[in-house]
GROMACS .gro file of C-alpha atoms in nm:
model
  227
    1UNK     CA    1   8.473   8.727   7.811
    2UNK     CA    2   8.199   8.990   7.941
    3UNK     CA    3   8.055   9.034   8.213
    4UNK     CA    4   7.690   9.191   8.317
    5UNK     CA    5   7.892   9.418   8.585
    6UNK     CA    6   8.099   9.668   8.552
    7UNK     CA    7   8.505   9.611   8.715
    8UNK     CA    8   8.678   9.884   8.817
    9UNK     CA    9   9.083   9.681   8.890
   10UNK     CA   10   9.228   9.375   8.854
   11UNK     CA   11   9.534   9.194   8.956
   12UNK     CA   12   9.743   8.855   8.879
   13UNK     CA   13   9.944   8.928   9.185
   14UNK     CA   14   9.779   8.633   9.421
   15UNK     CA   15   9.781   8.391   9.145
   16UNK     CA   16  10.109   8.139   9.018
   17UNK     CA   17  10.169   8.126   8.690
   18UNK     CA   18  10.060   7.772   8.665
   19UNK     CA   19   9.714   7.885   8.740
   20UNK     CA   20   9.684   8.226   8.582
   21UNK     CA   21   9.398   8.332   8.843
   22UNK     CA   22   9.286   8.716   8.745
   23UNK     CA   23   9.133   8.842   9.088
   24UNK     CA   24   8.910   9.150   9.053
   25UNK     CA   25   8.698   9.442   9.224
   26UNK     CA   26   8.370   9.532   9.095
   27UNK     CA   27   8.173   9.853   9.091
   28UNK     CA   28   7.920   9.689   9.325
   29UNK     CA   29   8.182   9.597   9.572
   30UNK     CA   30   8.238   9.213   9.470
   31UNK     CA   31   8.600   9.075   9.418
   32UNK     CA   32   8.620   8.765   9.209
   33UNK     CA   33   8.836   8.547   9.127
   34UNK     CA   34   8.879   8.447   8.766
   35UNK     CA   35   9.019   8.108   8.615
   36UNK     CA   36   9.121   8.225   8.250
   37UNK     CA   37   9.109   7.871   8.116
   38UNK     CA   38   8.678   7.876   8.180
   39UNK     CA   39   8.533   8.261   8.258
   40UNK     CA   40   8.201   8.111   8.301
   41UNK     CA   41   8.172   8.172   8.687
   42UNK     CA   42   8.398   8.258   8.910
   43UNK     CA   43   8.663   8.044   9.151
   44UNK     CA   44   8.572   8.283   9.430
   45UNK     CA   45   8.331   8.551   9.483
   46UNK     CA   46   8.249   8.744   9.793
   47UNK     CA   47   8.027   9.085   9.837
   48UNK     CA   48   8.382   9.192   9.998
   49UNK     CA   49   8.269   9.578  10.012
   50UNK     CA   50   7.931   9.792  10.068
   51UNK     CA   51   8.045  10.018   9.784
   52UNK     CA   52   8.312   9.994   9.513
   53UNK     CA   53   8.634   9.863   9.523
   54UNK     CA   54   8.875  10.122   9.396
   55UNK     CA   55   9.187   9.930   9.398
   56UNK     CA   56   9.305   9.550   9.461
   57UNK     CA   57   9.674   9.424   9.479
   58UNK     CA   58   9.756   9.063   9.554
   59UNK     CA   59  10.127   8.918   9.704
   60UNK     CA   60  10.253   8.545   9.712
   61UNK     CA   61  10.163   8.468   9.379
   62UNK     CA   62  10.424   8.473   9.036
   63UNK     CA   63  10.691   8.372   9.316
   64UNK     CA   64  10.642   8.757   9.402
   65UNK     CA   65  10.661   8.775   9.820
   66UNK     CA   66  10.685   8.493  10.076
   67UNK     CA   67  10.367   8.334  10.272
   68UNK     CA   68  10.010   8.279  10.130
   69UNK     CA   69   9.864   8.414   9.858
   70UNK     CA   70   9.690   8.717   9.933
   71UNK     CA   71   9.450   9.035   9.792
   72UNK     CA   72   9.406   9.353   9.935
   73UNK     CA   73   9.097   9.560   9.824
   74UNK     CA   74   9.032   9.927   9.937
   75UNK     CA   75   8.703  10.052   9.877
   76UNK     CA   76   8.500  10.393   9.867
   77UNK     CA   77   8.309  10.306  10.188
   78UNK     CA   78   8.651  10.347  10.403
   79UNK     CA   79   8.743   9.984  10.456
   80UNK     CA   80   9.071   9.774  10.346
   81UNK     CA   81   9.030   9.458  10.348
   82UNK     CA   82   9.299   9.158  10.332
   83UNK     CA   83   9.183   8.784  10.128
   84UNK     CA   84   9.296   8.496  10.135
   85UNK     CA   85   9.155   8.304   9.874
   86UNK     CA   86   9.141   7.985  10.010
   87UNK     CA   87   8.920   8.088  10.326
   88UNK     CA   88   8.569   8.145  10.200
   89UNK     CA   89   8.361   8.433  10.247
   90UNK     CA   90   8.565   8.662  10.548
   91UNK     CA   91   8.818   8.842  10.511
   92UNK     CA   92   9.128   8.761  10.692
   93UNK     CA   93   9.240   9.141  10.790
   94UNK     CA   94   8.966   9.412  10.769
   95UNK     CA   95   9.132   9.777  10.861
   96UNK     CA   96   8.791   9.990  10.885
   97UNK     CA   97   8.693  10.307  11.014
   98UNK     CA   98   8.617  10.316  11.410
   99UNK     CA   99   8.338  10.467  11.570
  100UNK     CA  100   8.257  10.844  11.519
  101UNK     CA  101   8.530  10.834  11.274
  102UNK     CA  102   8.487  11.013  10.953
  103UNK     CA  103   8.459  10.730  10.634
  104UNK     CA  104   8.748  10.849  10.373
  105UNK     CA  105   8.742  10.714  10.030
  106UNK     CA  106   9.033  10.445   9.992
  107UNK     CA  107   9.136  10.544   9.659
  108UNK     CA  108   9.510  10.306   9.642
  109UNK     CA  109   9.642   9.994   9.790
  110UNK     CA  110   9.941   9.845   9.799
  111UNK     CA  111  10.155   9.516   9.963
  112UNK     CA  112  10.476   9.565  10.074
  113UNK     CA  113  10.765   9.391  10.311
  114UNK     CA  114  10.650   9.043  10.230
  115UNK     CA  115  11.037   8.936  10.290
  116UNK     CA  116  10.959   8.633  10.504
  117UNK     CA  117  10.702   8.390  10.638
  118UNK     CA  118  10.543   8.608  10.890
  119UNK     CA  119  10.598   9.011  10.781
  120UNK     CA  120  10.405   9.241  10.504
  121UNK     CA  121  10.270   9.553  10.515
  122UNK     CA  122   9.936   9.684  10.368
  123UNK     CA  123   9.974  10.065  10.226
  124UNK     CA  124   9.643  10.270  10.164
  125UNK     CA  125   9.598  10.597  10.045
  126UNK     CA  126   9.236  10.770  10.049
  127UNK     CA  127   9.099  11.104   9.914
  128UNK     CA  128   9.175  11.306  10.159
  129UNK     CA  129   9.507  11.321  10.163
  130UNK     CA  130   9.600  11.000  10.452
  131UNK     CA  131   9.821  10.782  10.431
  132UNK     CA  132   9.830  10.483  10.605
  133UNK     CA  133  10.084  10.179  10.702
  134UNK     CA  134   9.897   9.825  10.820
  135UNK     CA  135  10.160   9.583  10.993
  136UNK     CA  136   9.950   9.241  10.920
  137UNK     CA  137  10.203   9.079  11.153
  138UNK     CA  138  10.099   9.303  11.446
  139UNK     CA  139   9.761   9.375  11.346
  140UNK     CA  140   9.814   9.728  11.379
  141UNK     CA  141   9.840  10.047  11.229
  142UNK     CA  142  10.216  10.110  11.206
  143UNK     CA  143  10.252  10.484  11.067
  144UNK     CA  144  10.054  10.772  10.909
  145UNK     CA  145  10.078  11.044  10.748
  146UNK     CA  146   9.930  11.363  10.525
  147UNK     CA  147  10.031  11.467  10.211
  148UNK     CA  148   9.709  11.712  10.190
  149UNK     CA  149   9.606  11.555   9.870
  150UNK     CA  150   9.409  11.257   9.732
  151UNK     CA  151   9.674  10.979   9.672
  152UNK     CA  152   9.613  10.850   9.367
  153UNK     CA  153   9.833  10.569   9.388
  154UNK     CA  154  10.100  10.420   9.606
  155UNK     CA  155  10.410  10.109   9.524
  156UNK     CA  156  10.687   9.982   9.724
  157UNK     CA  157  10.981   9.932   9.526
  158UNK     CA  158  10.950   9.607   9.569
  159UNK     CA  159  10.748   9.398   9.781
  160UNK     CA  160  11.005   9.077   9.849
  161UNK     CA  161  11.197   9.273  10.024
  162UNK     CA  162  11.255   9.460  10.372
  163UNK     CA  163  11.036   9.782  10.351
  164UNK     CA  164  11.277  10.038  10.114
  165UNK     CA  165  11.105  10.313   9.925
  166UNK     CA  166  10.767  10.392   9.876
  167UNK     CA  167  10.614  10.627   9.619
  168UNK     CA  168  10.255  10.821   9.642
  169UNK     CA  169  10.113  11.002   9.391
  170UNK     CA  170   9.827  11.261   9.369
  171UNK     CA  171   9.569  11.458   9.225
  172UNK     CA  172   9.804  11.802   9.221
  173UNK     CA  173  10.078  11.724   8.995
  174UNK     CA  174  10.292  11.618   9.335
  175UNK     CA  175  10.469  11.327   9.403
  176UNK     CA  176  10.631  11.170   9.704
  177UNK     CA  177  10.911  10.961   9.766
  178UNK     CA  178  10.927  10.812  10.117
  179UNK     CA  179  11.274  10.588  10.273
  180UNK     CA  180  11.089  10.331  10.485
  181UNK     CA  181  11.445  10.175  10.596
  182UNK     CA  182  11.449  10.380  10.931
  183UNK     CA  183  11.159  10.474  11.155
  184UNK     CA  184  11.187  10.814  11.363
  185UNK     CA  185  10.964  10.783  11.662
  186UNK     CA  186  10.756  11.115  11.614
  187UNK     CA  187  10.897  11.212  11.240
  188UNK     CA  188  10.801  10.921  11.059
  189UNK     CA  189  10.997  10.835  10.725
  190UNK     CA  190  11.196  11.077  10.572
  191UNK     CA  191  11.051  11.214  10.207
  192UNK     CA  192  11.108  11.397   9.894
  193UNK     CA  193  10.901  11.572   9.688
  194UNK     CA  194  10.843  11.634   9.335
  195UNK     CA  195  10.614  11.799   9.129
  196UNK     CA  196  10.579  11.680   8.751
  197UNK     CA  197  10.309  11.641   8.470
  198UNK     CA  198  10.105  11.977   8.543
  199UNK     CA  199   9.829  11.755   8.621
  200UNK     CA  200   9.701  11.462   8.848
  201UNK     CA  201   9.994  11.183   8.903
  202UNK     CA  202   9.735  10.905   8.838
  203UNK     CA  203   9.969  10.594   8.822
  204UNK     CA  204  10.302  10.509   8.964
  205UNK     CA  205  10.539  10.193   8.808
  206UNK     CA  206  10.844  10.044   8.925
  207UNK     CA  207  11.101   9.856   8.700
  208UNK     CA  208  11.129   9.533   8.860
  209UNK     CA  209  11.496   9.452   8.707
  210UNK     CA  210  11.625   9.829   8.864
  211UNK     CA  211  11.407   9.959   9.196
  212UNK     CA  212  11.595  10.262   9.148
  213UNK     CA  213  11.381  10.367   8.830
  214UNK     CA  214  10.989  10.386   8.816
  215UNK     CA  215  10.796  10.594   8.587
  216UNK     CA  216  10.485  10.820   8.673
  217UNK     CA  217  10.124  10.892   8.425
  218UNK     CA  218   9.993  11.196   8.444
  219UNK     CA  219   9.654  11.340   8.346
  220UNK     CA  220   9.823  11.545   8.089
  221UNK     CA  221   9.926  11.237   7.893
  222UNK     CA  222  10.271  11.266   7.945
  223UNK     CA  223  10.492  10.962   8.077
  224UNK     CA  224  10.786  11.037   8.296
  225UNK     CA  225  11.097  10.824   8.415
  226UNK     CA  226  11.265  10.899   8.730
  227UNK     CA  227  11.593  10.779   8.916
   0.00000   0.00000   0.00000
C-alpha cells in the first residue's frame, strides 16, 4: 500500500497479534493507525504533533507489558505525547516544553517498566544531548540527565519488567549503558560508557530471549554485539 504522505516510524508494539494494527508517525505530524487486512483509511488518525514525529513506540500489545495498549510519539516541535488508541483525538499524557523553555528536538522514545497494572515509564532523548524519564503513574518527570550529545536512540532491556538497564545511543560514536535498578537521590543511575563504530550509534536492539545481549548500527555500516 502507498500513501500520498511521507512516514518517518512505525510500530506493532500497541497492537495484538490477532489484529496486526501497524501504528505510525508521519512527516506532517499525524500518527495513524493501520489495519493491514484493508489500508484504505486508517483505524485512527489524529494531527498528534505541529511538526514531525521522529519516533513512536507502543506497549500492551503482542502480550508485551501489562495495562492498555499504548503509543508514545516524540516529535521535532519538543513534545512527547502518550495514545491510547481507543480515546479519540487527545492524547492521554502530553510531556511538553513549559513556558520560556527552550523547544529541543525529541529525536527517540521509548516504554519501559510496564511490569504491572498501574507503572511504565516513558524515555525520551532529544538533540541536544537530554535525557529524560516520564513516570506515567505519577505524572511526573522522574530523572534527567546529559550525555552532551544528540541521542539517537534509547531501549530498556525489556519493558515487562521492573526498570533494569537502559541503553542510549548518539551521534559521536558513544554509547551509554545506564542500571535503572537503584535511584541515588542527587547521582541518578549509575552508567557505562562505550565508544564503538567511529561514527553515529543510530540504532540500538535488544535480544528479547537474553537482555544481557543487544546489538548497536552505526553510520559506518558496521553491526556490533555487546554483553
Amino acid at each position: 500500500s502507498e500513501k500520498s504522505s511521507s512516514f518517518k516510524c512505525g510500530t506493532f508494539g500497541a497492537s495484538s497479534l490477532q489484529q496486526r494494527n501497524f501504528a505510525t508517525g508521519a512527516f506532517d505530524g499525524k500518527l495513524q493507525i493501520w489495519d493491514l487486512e484493508s489500508m484504505q483509511i486508517p483505524i485512527y488518525s489524529v494531527k498528534g504533533h505541529k511538526e514531525i514525529i521522529n519516533d513512536i513506540d507502543g506497549v500492551g500489545g503482542l502480550g508485551i507489558g501489562e495495562g492498555a495498549p499504548e503509543i508514545v510519539t516524540g516529535s521535532r516541535d519538543g513534545s512527547v505525547k502518550v495514545w491510547d488508541p481507543r480515546q479519540k483525538n487527545d492524547p492521554v499524557a502530553a510531556m511538553e516544553p513549559g513556558e520560556g523553555e527552550d523547544k529541543r528536538d525529541c529525536w527517540t522514545v521509548a516504554f519501559g517498566h510496564a511490569y504491572n497494572q498501574h507503572d511504565r515509564c516513558v524515555c525520551a532523548g532529544y538533540d541536544n544531548g537530554d535525557i529524560k524519564l516520564f513516570d506515567l503513574r505519577n505524572m511526573s518527570l522522574r530523572w534527567e540527565t546529559n550525555i552532551k550529545n544528540g541521542v539517537c536512540c534509547v531501549e530498556f532491556d525489556r519493558k515487562d519488567i521492573s526498570m533494569n538497564k537502559l541503553v542510549a545511543t548518539t551521534l559521536e560514536s558513544k554509547f551509554h549503558v545506564f542500571d535503572m535498578r537503584t535511584q541515588h537521590p542527587t547521582k541518578g543511575f549509575a552508567s557505562l560508557t562505550e565508544k564503538a563504530h567511529k561514527s553515529t550509534v543510530w540504532n540500538v536492539r535488544h535480544l528479547p530471549q537474553n537482555r544481557d545481549i543487544f546489538m548497536t548500527t552505526g553510520g559506518t555500516g558496521t553491526l556490533c554485539l555487546w554483553k
